[in-house]
mmCIF file of C-alpha atoms and ligand atoms in Angstrom:
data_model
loop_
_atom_site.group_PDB
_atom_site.id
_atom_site.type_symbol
_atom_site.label_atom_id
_atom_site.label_comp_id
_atom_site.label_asym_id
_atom_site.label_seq_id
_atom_site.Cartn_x
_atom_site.Cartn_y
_atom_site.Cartn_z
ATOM 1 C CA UNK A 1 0.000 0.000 0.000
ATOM 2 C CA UNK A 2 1.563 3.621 -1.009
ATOM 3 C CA UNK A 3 1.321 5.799 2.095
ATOM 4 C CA UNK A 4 3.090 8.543 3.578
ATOM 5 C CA UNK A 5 6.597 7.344 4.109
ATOM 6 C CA UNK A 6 6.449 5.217 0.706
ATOM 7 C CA UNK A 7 10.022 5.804 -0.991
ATOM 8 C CA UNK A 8 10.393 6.604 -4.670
ATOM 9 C CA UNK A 9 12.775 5.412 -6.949
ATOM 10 C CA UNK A 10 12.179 5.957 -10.339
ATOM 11 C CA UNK A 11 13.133 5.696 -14.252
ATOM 12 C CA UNK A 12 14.309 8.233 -16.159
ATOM 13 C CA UNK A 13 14.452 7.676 -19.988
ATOM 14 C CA UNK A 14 13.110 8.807 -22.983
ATOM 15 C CA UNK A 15 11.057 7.074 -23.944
ATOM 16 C CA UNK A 16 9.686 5.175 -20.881
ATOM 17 C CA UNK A 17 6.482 3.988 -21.553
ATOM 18 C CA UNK A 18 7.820 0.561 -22.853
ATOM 19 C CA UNK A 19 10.140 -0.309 -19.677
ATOM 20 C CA UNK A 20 9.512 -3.355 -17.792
ATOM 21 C CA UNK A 21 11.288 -2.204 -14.696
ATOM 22 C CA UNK A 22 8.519 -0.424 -13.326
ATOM 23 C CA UNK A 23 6.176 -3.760 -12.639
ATOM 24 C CA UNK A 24 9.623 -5.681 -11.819
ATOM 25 C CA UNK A 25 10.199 -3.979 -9.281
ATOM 26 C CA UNK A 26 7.060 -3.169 -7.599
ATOM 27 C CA UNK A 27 6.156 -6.728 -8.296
ATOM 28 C CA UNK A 28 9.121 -7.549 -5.752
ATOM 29 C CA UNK A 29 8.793 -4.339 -3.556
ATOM 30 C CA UNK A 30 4.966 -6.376 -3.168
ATOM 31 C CA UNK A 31 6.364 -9.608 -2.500
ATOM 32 C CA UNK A 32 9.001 -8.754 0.044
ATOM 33 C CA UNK A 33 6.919 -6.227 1.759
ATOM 34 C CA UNK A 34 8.777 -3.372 1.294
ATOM 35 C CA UNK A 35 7.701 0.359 1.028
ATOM 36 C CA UNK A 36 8.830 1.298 -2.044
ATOM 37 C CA UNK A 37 7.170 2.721 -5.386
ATOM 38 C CA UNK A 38 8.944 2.220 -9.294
ATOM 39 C CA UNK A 39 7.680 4.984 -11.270
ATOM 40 C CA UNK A 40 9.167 5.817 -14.997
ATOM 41 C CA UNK A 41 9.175 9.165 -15.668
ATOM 42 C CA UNK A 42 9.781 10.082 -19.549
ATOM 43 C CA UNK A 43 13.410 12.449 -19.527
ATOM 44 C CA UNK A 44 15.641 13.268 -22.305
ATOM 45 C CA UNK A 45 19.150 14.299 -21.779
ATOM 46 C CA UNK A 46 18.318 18.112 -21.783
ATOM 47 C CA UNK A 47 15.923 17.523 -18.709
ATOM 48 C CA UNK A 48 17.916 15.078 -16.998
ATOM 49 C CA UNK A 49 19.555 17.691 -14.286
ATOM 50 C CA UNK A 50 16.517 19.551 -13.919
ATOM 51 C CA UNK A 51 15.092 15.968 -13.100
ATOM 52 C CA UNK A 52 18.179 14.111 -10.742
ATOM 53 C CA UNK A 53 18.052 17.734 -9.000
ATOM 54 C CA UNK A 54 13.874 17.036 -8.675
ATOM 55 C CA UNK A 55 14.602 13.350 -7.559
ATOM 56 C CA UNK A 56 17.281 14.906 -4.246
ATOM 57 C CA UNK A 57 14.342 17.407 -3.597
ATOM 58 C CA UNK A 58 11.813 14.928 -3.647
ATOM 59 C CA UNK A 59 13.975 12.385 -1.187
ATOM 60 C CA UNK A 60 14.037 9.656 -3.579
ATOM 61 C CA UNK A 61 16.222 6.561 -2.782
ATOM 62 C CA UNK A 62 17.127 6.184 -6.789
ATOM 63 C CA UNK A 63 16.690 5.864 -10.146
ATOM 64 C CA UNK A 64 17.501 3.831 -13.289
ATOM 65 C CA UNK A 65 19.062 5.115 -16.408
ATOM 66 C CA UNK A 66 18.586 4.138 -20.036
ATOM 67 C CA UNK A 67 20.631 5.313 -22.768
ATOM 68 C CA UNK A 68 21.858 8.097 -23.656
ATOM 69 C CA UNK A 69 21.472 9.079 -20.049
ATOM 70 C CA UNK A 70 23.738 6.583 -18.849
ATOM 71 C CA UNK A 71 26.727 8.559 -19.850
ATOM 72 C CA UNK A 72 24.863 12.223 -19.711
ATOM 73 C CA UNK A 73 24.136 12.014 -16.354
ATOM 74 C CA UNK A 74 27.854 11.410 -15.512
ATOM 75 C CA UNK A 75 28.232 15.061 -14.541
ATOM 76 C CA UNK A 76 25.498 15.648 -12.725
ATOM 77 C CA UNK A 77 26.524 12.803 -9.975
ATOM 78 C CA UNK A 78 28.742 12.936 -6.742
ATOM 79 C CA UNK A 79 30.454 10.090 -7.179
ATOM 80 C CA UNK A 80 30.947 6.940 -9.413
ATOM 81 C CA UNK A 81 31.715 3.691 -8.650
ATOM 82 C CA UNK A 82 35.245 2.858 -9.510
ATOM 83 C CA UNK A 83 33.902 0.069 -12.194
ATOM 84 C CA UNK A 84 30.820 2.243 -13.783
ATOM 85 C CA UNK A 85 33.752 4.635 -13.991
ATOM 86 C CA UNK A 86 35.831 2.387 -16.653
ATOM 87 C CA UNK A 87 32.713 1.342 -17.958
ATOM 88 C CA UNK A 88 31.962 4.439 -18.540
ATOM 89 C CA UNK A 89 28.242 4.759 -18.049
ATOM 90 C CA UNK A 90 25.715 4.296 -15.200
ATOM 91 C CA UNK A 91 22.118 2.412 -15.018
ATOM 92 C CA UNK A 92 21.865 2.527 -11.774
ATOM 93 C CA UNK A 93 21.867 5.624 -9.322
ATOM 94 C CA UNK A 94 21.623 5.074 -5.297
ATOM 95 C CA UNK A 95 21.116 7.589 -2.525
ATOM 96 C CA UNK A 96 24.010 7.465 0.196
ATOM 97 C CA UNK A 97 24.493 9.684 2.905
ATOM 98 C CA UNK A 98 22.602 12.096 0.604
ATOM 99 C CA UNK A 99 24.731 11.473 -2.026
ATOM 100 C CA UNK A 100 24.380 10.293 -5.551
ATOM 101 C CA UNK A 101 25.989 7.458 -6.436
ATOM 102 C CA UNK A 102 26.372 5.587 -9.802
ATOM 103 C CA UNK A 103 26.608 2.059 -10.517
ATOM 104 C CA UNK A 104 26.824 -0.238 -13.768
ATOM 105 C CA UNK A 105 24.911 -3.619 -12.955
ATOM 106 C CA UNK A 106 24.660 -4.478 -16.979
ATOM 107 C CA UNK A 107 27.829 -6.658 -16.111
ATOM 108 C CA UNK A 108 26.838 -7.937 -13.216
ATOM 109 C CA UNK A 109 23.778 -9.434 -14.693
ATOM 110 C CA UNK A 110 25.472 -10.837 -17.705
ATOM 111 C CA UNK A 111 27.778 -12.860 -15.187
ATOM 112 C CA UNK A 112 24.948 -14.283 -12.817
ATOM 113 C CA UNK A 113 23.049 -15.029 -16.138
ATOM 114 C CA UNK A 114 25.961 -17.160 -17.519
ATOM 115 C CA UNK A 115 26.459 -18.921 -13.714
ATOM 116 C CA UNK A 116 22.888 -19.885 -13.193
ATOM 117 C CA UNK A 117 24.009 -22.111 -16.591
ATOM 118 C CA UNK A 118 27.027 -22.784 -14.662
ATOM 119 C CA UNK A 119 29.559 -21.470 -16.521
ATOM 120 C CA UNK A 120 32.376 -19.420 -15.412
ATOM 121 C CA UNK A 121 34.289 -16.476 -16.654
ATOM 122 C CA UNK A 122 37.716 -16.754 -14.917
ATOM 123 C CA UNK A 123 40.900 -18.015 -16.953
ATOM 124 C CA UNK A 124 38.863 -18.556 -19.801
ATOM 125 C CA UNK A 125 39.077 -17.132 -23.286
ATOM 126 C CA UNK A 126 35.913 -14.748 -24.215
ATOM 127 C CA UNK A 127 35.406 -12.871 -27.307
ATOM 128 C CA UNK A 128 32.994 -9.347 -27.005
ATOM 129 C CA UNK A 129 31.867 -8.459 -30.558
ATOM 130 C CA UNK A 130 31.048 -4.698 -30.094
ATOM 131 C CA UNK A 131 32.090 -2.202 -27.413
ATOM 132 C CA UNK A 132 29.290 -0.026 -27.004
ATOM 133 C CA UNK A 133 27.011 0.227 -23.565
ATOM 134 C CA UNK A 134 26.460 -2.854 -22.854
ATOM 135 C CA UNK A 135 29.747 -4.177 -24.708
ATOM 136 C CA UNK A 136 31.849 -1.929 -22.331
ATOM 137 C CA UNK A 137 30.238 -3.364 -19.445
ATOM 138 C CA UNK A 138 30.855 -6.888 -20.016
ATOM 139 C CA UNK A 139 34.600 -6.388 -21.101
ATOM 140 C CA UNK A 140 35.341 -4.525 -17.589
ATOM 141 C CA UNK A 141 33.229 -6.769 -15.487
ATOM 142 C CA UNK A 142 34.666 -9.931 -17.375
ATOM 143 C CA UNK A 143 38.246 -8.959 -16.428
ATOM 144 C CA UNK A 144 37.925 -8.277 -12.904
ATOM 145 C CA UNK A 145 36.311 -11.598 -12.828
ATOM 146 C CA UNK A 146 39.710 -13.133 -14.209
ATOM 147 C CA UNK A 147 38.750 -14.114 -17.845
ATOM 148 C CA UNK A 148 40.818 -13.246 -20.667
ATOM 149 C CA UNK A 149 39.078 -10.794 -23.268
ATOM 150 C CA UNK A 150 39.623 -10.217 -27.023
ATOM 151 C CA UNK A 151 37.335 -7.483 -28.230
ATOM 152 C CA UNK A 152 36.115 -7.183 -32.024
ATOM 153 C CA UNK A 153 34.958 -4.355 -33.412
ATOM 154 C CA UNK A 154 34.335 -1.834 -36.569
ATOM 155 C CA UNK A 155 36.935 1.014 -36.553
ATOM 156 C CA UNK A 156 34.506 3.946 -34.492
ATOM 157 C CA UNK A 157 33.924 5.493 -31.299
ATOM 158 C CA UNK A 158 33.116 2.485 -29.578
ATOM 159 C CA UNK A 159 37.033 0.935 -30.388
ATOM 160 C CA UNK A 160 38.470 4.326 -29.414
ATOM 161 C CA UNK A 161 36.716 3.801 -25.772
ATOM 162 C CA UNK A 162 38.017 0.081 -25.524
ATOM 163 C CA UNK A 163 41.632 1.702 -26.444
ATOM 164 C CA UNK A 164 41.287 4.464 -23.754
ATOM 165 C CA UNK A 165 40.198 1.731 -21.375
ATOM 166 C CA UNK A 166 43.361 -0.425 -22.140
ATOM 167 C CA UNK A 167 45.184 2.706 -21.220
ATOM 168 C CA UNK A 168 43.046 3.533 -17.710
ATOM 169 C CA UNK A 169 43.148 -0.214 -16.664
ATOM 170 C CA UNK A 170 46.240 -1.420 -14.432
ATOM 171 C CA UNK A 171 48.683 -3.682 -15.938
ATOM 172 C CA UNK A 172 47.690 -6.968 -14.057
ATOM 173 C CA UNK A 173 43.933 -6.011 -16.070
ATOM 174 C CA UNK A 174 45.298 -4.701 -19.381
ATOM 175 C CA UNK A 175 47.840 -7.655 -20.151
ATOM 176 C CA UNK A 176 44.309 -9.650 -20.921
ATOM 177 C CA UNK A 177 42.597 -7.013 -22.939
ATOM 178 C CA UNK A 178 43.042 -7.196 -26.915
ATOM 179 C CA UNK A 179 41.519 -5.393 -28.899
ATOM 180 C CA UNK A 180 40.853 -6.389 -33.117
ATOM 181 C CA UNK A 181 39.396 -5.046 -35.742
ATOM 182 C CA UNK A 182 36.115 -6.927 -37.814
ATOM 183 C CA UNK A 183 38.008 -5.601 -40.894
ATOM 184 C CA UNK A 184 41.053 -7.738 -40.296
ATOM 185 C CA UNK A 185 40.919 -11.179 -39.926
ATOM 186 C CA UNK A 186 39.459 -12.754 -36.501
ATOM 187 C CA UNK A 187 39.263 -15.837 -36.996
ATOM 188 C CA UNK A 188 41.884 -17.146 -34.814
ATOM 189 C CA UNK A 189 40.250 -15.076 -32.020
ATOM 190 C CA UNK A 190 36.898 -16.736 -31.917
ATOM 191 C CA UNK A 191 38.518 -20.680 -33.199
ATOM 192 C CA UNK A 192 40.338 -20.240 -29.824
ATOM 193 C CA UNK A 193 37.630 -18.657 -27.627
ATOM 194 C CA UNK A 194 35.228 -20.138 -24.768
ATOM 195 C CA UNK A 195 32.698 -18.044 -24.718
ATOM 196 C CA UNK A 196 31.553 -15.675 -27.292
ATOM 197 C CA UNK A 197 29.406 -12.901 -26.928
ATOM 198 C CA UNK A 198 27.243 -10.641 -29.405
ATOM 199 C CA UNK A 199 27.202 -6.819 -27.784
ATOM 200 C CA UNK A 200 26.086 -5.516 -31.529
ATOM 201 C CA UNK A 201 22.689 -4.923 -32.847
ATOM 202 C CA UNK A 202 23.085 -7.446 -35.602
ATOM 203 C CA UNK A 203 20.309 -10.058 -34.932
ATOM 204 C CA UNK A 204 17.616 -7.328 -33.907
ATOM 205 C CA UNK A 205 15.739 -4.972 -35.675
ATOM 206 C CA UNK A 206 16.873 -3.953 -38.774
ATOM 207 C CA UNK A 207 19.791 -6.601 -38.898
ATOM 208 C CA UNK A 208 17.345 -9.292 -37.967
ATOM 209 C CA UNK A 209 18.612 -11.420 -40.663
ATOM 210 C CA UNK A 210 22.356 -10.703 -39.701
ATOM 211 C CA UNK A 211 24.614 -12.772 -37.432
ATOM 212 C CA UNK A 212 27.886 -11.329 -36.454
ATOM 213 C CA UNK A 213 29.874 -14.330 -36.758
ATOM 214 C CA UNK A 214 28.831 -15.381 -40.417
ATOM 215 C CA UNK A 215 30.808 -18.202 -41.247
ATOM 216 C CA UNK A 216 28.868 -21.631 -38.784
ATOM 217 C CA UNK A 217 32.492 -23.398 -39.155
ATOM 218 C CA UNK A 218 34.276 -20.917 -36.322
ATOM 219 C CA UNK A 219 31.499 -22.392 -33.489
ATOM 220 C CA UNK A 220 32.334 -25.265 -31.927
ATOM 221 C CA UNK A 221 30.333 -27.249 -29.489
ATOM 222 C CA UNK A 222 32.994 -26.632 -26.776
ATOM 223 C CA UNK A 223 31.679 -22.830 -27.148
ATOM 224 C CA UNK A 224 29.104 -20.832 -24.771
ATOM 225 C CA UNK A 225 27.646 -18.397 -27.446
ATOM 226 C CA UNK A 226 25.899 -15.501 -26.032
ATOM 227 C CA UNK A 227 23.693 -12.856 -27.122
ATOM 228 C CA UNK A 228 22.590 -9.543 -25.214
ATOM 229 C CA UNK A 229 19.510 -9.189 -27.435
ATOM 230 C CA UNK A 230 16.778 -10.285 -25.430
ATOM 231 C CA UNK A 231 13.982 -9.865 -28.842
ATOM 232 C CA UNK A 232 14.174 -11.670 -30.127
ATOM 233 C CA UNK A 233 15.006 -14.713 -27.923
ATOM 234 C CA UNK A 234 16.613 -16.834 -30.984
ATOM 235 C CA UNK A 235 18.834 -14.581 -33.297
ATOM 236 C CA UNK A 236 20.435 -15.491 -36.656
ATOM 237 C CA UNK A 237 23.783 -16.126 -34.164
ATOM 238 C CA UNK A 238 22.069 -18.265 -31.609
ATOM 239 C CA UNK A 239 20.114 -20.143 -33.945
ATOM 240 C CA UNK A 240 23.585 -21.371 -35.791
ATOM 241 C CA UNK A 241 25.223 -22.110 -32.523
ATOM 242 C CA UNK A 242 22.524 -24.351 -31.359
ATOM 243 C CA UNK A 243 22.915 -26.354 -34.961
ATOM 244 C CA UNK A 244 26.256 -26.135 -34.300
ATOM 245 C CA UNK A 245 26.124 -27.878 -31.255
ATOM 246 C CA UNK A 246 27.128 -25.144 -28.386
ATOM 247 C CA UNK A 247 25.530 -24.299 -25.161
ATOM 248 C CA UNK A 248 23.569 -20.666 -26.125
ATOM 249 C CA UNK A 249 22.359 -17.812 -24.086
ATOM 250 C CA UNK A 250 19.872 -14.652 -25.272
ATOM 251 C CA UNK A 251 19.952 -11.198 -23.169
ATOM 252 C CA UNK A 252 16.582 -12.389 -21.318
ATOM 253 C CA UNK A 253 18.299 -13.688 -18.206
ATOM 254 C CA UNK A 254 20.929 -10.580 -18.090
ATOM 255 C CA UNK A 255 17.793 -8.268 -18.456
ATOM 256 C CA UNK A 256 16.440 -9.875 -14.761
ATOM 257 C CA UNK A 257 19.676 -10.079 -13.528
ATOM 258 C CA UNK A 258 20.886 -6.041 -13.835
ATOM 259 C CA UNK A 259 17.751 -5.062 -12.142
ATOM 260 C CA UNK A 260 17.768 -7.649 -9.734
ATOM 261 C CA UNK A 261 21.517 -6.382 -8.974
ATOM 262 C CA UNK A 262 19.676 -2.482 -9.161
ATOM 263 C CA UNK A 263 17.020 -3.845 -6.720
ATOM 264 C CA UNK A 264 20.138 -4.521 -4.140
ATOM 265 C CA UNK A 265 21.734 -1.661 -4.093
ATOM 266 C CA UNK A 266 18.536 -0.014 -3.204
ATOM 267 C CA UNK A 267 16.998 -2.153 -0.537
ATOM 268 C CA UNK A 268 19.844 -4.521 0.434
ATOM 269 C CA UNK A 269 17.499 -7.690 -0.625
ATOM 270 C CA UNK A 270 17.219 -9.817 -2.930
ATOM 271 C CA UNK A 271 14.722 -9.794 -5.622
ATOM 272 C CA UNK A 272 12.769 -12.626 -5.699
ATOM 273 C CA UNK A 273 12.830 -14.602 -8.947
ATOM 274 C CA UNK A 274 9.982 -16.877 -9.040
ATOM 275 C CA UNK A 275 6.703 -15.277 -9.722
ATOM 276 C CA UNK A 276 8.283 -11.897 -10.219
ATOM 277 C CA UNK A 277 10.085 -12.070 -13.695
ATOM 278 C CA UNK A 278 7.455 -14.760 -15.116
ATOM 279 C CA UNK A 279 4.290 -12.880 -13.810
ATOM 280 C CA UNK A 280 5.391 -9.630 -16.175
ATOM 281 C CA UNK A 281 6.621 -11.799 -18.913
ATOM 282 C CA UNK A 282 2.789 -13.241 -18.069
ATOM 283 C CA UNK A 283 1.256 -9.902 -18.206
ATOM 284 C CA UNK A 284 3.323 -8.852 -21.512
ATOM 285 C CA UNK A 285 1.553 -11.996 -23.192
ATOM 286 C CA UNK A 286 -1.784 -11.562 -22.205
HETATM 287 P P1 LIG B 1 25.447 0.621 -28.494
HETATM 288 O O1 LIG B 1 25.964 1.408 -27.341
HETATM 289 O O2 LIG B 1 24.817 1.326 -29.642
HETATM 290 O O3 LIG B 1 26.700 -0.252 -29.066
HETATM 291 C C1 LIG B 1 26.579 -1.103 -30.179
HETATM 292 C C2 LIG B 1 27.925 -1.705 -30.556
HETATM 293 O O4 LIG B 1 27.721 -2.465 -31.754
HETATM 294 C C3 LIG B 1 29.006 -0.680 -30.878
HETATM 295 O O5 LIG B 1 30.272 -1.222 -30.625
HETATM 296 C C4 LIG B 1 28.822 -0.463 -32.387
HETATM 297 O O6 LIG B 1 29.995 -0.035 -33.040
HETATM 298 C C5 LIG B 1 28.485 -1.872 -32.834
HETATM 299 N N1 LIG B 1 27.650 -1.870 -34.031
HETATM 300 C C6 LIG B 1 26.522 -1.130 -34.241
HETATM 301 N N2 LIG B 1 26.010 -1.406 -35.450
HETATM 302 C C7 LIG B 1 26.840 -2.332 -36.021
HETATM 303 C C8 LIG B 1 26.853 -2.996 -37.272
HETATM 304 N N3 LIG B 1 25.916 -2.771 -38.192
HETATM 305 N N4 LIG B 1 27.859 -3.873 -37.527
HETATM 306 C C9 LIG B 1 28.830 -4.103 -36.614
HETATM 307 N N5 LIG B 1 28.869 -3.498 -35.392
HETATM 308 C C10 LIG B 1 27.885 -2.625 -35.107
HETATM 309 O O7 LIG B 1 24.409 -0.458 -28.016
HETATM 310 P P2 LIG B 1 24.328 -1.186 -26.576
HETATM 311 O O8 LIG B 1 23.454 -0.414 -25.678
HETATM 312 O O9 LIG B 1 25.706 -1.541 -26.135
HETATM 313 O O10 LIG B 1 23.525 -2.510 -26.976
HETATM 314 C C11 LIG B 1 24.128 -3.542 -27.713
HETATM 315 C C12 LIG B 1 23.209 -4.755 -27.739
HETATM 316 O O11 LIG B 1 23.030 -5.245 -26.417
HETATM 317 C C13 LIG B 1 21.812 -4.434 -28.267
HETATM 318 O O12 LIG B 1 21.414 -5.502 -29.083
HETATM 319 C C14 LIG B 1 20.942 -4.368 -27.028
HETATM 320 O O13 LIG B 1 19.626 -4.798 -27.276
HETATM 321 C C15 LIG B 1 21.653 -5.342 -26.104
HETATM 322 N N6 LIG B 1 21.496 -5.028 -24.665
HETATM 323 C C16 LIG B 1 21.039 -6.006 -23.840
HETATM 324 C C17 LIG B 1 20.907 -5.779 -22.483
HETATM 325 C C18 LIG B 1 20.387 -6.886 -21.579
HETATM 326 O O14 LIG B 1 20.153 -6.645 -20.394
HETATM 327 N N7 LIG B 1 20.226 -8.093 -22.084
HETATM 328 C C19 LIG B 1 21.268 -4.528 -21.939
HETATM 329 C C20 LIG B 1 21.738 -3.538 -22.811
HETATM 330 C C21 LIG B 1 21.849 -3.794 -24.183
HETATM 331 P P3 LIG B 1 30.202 1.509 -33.507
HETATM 332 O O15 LIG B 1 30.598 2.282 -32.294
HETATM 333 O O16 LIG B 1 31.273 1.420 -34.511
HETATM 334 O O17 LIG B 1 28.863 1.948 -34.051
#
């Protein structure tokens, strides 16, 4: 029940009105008991200080960021943790000591997504196609986790942030960073990998028909092939490492995961999975 000491924590993104954080979270805030309201509020970069100065007024215990916010609202923060930092962006903002902190749980979530399969990151070889958002978080939260990472991507912005990275990181972190370009040849990169993981749009939307790893010969049934995109669940890449014979993963499970990690930092609980997660997926159907 919202009352009088109900705390806010809210969305701001533009647009909003597709998010299925809010009924995530106030599905779990429900379920655990706890006196919270999600709300999404619809903010583009221009409004966004206006609107993180609005959330301090209004005592709010956080909010969530989509992109482009992520990296505007870098400015407008008191502090950053130390791994959103090299990231580079923040989803996640929490209130301390009336403070705003930021936070990157994108990585996070792709990690507990891959353990609940049971597979694990450290000492082995993974390959990141793309080094955008979500690319950038799973490169810096794969190599504090110990795994060894060989990033491809197109000649762009995105490859200028993984070489400013290399430069940032500390040796121990940047000895297992490599960085190729899609116009050269990779193919030694992903023959020899363990995991490899799509971070590009190709499979979605317009590139529905595209896969980046177009030639079914470099996956091998050793492989854990991964792909962010959530819709759809089977892309042109996941459908040709199942034929292929290796253990595949969509974005669904990293989707749950980064709030769930979100949901932490806010309440210090766990969200609970079962019920929560299925019930919107439920509600989305019906
Ligand atoms: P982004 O910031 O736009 O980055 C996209 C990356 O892909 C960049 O490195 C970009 O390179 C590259 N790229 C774009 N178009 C390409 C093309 N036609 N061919 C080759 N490379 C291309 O996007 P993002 O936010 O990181 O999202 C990436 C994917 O992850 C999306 O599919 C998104 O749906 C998914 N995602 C999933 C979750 C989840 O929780 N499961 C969370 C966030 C994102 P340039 O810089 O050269 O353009």
């Amino acid at each position: 029940m919202i009352g009088a000491k109900t705390k806010l924590i809210g969305l701001l993104a533009s647009p909003s009105g597709h998010s299925r954080s809010p009924m995530l979270h106030n599905r779990a805030f429900e379920r655990l008991g706890l006196d919270y309201v999600y709300l999404a509020f619809d903010v583009n970069p221009q409004q966004l200080q206006a609107a993180v100065e609005g959330m301090r007024a209004l005592g709010a215990a956080g909010f969530n960021l989509s992109m482009p916010n992520k990296i505007a609202v870098l400015p407008y923060l008191d502090d950053i943790d130390p791994k959103a930092a090299l990231i580079g962006s923040v989803n996640t903002v929490v209130l301390e000591k009336n403070r705003w902190i930021g936070y990157n749980t994108d990585g996070e979530g792709f990690l507990k997504s891959l353990e609940e399969q049971g597979v694990r990151v450290q000492g082995r070889k993974i390959v990141v196609a793309g080094s955008g958002g979500a690319g950038m978080a799973v490169i810096v939260t794969c190599l504090y986790a110990g795994a060894q990472v060989t990033v491809l991507n197109r000649s762009g912005k995105s490859m200028d942030a993984v070489r400013r990275l290399k430069e940032r990181l500390e040796a121990g972190y940047a000895g297992r960073l490599e960085l190729l370009d899609t116009e050269r040849n990779c193919t030694e990169a992903v023959l020899s990998s363990d995991i490899y993981v799509n971070a590009t749009p190709l499979g979605m939307g317009e590139y529905i028909e595209q896969s980046p790893i177009r030639e079914s010969n470099l996956l091998r049934p050793q492989m854990t092939v991964c792909d962010l995109i959530y819709e759809p669940k089977r892309t042109k890449l996941l459908q040709m490492a199942e034929e292929a014979g290796c253990r595949t993963l969509n974005g669904e499970r990293m989707l749950f995961y980064q709030a769930a990690e979100a949901f932490f930092l806010w309440t210090g609980q766990r969200m609970p999975d079962e019920g929560v997660y299925e019930g919107v997926k439920e509600y989305e159907r019906s």
